Amino acid sequence: MNKRILVLGSVLGIIAIILGAFGAHGLKSLITADAIQTFETGVRYQMYHALFLLFVGGFSIISEKTKHLIFYFVLIGVVLFSGSIYGLSTNDLTSFNFKTIGFITPIGGLLLIIAWIVLLINFLKLDRDKS
């Protein structure tokens, strides 16, 4: 599981850097300043969670069950949250109206919050003598 978490964290980080550069340079003349700022929010949260996965995958005090849950919550959460933000911010460039699926953004955000709560619960269950 650690390898999968670390690989996903690395891939999400790489994609965040690529999308960040694309947003800053490729989209600048195509969408509004507000839309670019929204796009950057998606990139920022994707990168936060890429780093979060690298942290989770690198620590042995986090239980395997916790790592498994976090992996899926972050994977699905980033796809729904950041993915929908990318779609919504570039909505004028596509023939698909991403506003029709905009309701998935808060669902993705909730999954990301749950991932952090799962980590907190794991930490609270640690024995005091292990810390």
mmCIF file of C-alpha atoms in Angstrom:
data_model
loop_
_atom_site.group_PDB
_atom_site.id
_atom_site.type_symbol
_atom_site.label_atom_id
_atom_site.label_comp_id
_atom_site.label_asym_id
_atom_site.label_seq_id
_atom_site.Cartn_x
_atom_site.Cartn_y
_atom_site.Cartn_z
ATOM 1 C CA MET A 1 0.000 0.000 0.000
ATOM 2 C CA ASN A 2 2.842 2.434 0.777
ATOM 3 C CA LYS A 3 4.150 2.221 -2.786
ATOM 4 C CA ARG A 4 0.686 2.919 -4.238
ATOM 5 C CA ILE A 5 0.235 5.908 -1.935
ATOM 6 C CA LEU A 6 3.668 7.303 -2.759
ATOM 7 C CA VAL A 7 3.150 6.775 -6.495
ATOM 8 C CA LEU A 8 -0.261 8.470 -6.394
ATOM 9 C CA GLY A 9 1.194 11.369 -4.398
ATOM 10 C CA SER A 10 3.985 11.749 -6.949
ATOM 11 C CA VAL A 11 1.624 11.554 -9.930
ATOM 12 C CA LEU A 12 -0.793 14.079 -8.407
ATOM 13 C CA GLY A 13 2.165 16.395 -7.717
ATOM 14 C CA ILE A 14 3.483 16.104 -11.273
ATOM 15 C CA ILE A 15 0.041 16.764 -12.736
ATOM 16 C CA ALA A 16 -0.464 19.734 -10.390
ATOM 17 C CA ILE A 17 2.795 21.314 -11.575
ATOM 18 C CA ILE A 18 1.891 20.743 -15.227
ATOM 19 C CA LEU A 19 -1.626 22.124 -14.771
ATOM 20 C CA GLY A 20 -0.310 25.063 -12.762
ATOM 21 C CA ALA A 21 2.070 26.007 -15.563
ATOM 22 C CA PHE A 22 -0.671 25.478 -18.146
ATOM 23 C CA GLY A 23 -3.042 27.685 -16.149
ATOM 24 C CA ALA A 24 -0.466 30.435 -15.734
ATOM 25 C CA HIS A 25 0.685 30.459 -19.353
ATOM 26 C CA GLY A 26 -1.670 28.568 -21.652
ATOM 27 C CA LEU A 27 -4.992 29.727 -20.266
ATOM 28 C CA LYS A 28 -4.089 33.351 -19.544
ATOM 29 C CA SER A 29 -5.468 34.689 -22.821
ATOM 30 C CA LEU A 30 -8.376 32.248 -23.020
ATOM 31 C CA ILE A 31 -10.264 32.678 -19.737
ATOM 32 C CA THR A 32 -10.956 35.496 -17.282
ATOM 33 C CA ALA A 33 -8.714 36.392 -14.368
ATOM 34 C CA ASP A 34 -11.386 35.072 -11.978
ATOM 35 C CA ALA A 35 -11.482 31.768 -13.857
ATOM 36 C CA ILE A 36 -7.679 31.494 -13.674
ATOM 37 C CA GLN A 37 -7.825 32.108 -9.934
ATOM 38 C CA THR A 38 -10.439 29.356 -9.634
ATOM 39 C CA PHE A 39 -8.267 27.031 -11.732
ATOM 40 C CA GLU A 40 -5.314 27.780 -9.430
ATOM 41 C CA THR A 41 -7.457 26.794 -6.429
ATOM 42 C CA GLY A 42 -7.899 23.348 -7.963
ATOM 43 C CA VAL A 43 -4.150 23.082 -8.576
ATOM 44 C CA ARG A 44 -3.335 24.216 -5.037
ATOM 45 C CA TYR A 45 -5.629 21.670 -3.385
ATOM 46 C CA GLN A 46 -4.349 18.930 -5.654
ATOM 47 C CA MET A 47 -0.774 19.737 -4.618
ATOM 48 C CA TYR A 48 -1.706 19.898 -0.918
ATOM 49 C CA HIS A 49 -3.109 16.404 -1.172
ATOM 50 C CA ALA A 50 -0.183 15.102 -3.213
ATOM 51 C CA LEU A 51 2.076 16.173 -0.331
ATOM 52 C CA PHE A 52 -0.413 14.729 2.155
ATOM 53 C CA LEU A 53 -0.154 11.325 0.441
ATOM 54 C CA LEU A 54 3.655 11.477 0.503
ATOM 55 C CA PHE A 55 3.462 12.135 4.238
ATOM 56 C CA VAL A 56 0.983 9.295 4.806
ATOM 57 C CA GLY A 57 2.934 6.822 2.684
ATOM 58 C CA GLY A 58 6.200 7.652 4.410
ATOM 59 C CA PHE A 59 5.153 7.044 8.010
ATOM 60 C CA SER A 60 5.021 3.599 9.585
ATOM 61 C CA ILE A 61 2.980 4.742 12.609
ATOM 62 C CA ILE A 62 -0.071 5.105 10.383
ATOM 63 C CA SER A 63 -2.027 1.850 10.222
ATOM 64 C CA GLU A 64 -2.488 0.043 6.918
ATOM 65 C CA LYS A 65 -6.268 0.321 7.225
ATOM 66 C CA THR A 66 -5.948 4.078 7.679
ATOM 67 C CA LYS A 67 -3.598 4.327 4.697
ATOM 68 C CA HIS A 68 -6.024 2.342 2.563
ATOM 69 C CA LEU A 69 -8.938 4.621 3.468
ATOM 70 C CA ILE A 70 -6.913 7.788 2.962
ATOM 71 C CA PHE A 71 -5.682 6.589 -0.434
ATOM 72 C CA TYR A 72 -9.218 6.195 -1.782
ATOM 73 C CA PHE A 73 -10.675 9.279 -0.100
ATOM 74 C CA VAL A 74 -7.889 11.450 -1.544
ATOM 75 C CA LEU A 75 -7.960 9.848 -4.993
ATOM 76 C CA ILE A 76 -11.710 10.243 -5.416
ATOM 77 C CA GLY A 77 -11.744 13.580 -3.578
ATOM 78 C CA VAL A 78 -9.102 15.158 -5.826
ATOM 79 C CA VAL A 79 -10.790 13.877 -8.989
ATOM 80 C CA LEU A 80 -14.158 15.259 -7.888
ATOM 81 C CA PHE A 81 -12.949 18.471 -6.232
ATOM 82 C CA SER A 82 -10.010 19.636 -8.343
ATOM 83 C CA GLY A 83 -11.292 17.950 -11.494
ATOM 84 C CA SER A 84 -14.632 19.712 -11.319
ATOM 85 C CA ILE A 85 -12.918 23.017 -10.562
ATOM 86 C CA TYR A 86 -10.764 22.591 -13.677
ATOM 87 C CA GLY A 87 -13.897 21.926 -15.701
ATOM 88 C CA LEU A 88 -15.877 24.785 -14.183
ATOM 89 C CA SER A 89 -13.080 27.324 -14.646
ATOM 90 C CA THR A 90 -12.575 26.371 -18.309
ATOM 91 C CA ASN A 91 -16.289 25.924 -18.988
ATOM 92 C CA ASP A 92 -16.324 28.559 -21.752
ATOM 93 C CA LEU A 93 -13.719 26.601 -23.728
ATOM 94 C CA THR A 94 -15.699 23.379 -24.054
ATOM 95 C CA SER A 95 -18.983 22.256 -25.508
ATOM 96 C CA PHE A 96 -19.877 20.456 -22.254
ATOM 97 C CA ASN A 97 -21.523 22.585 -19.564
ATOM 98 C CA PHE A 98 -19.632 21.680 -16.387
ATOM 99 C CA LYS A 99 -22.104 23.708 -14.330
ATOM 100 C CA THR A 100 -24.500 20.756 -14.632
ATOM 101 C CA ILE A 101 -22.110 18.628 -12.559
ATOM 102 C CA GLY A 102 -20.861 21.412 -10.288
ATOM 103 C CA PHE A 103 -22.538 19.683 -7.334
ATOM 104 C CA ILE A 104 -19.668 17.176 -7.227
ATOM 105 C CA THR A 105 -17.173 19.846 -6.116
ATOM 106 C CA PRO A 106 -18.372 19.918 -2.487
ATOM 107 C CA ILE A 107 -18.639 16.111 -2.467
ATOM 108 C CA GLY A 108 -14.964 15.935 -3.449
ATOM 109 C CA GLY A 109 -14.113 18.508 -0.786
ATOM 110 C CA LEU A 110 -15.959 16.471 1.815
ATOM 111 C CA LEU A 111 -13.977 13.354 0.856
ATOM 112 C CA LEU A 112 -10.726 15.296 1.291
ATOM 113 C CA ILE A 113 -11.853 16.474 4.725
ATOM 114 C CA ILE A 114 -12.772 12.895 5.656
ATOM 115 C CA ALA A 115 -9.261 11.757 4.663
ATOM 116 C CA TRP A 116 -7.795 14.217 7.171
ATOM 117 C CA ILE A 117 -10.281 13.133 9.842
ATOM 118 C CA VAL A 118 -9.327 9.488 9.289
ATOM 119 C CA LEU A 119 -5.681 10.452 9.844
ATOM 120 C CA LEU A 120 -6.589 12.384 13.005
ATOM 121 C CA ILE A 121 -8.500 9.410 14.394
ATOM 122 C CA ASN A 122 -5.494 7.163 13.687
ATOM 123 C CA PHE A 123 -3.237 9.561 15.588
ATOM 124 C CA LEU A 124 -5.643 9.769 18.520
ATOM 125 C CA LYS A 125 -5.626 5.966 18.784
ATOM 126 C CA LEU A 126 -1.849 5.783 19.062
ATOM 127 C CA ASP A 127 -0.582 4.641 22.432
ATOM 128 C CA ARG A 128 1.133 7.391 24.361
ATOM 129 C CA ASP A 129 4.289 5.294 24.808
ATOM 130 C CA LYS A 130 4.696 4.991 20.995
ATOM 131 C CA SER A 131 4.868 8.745 20.460
#
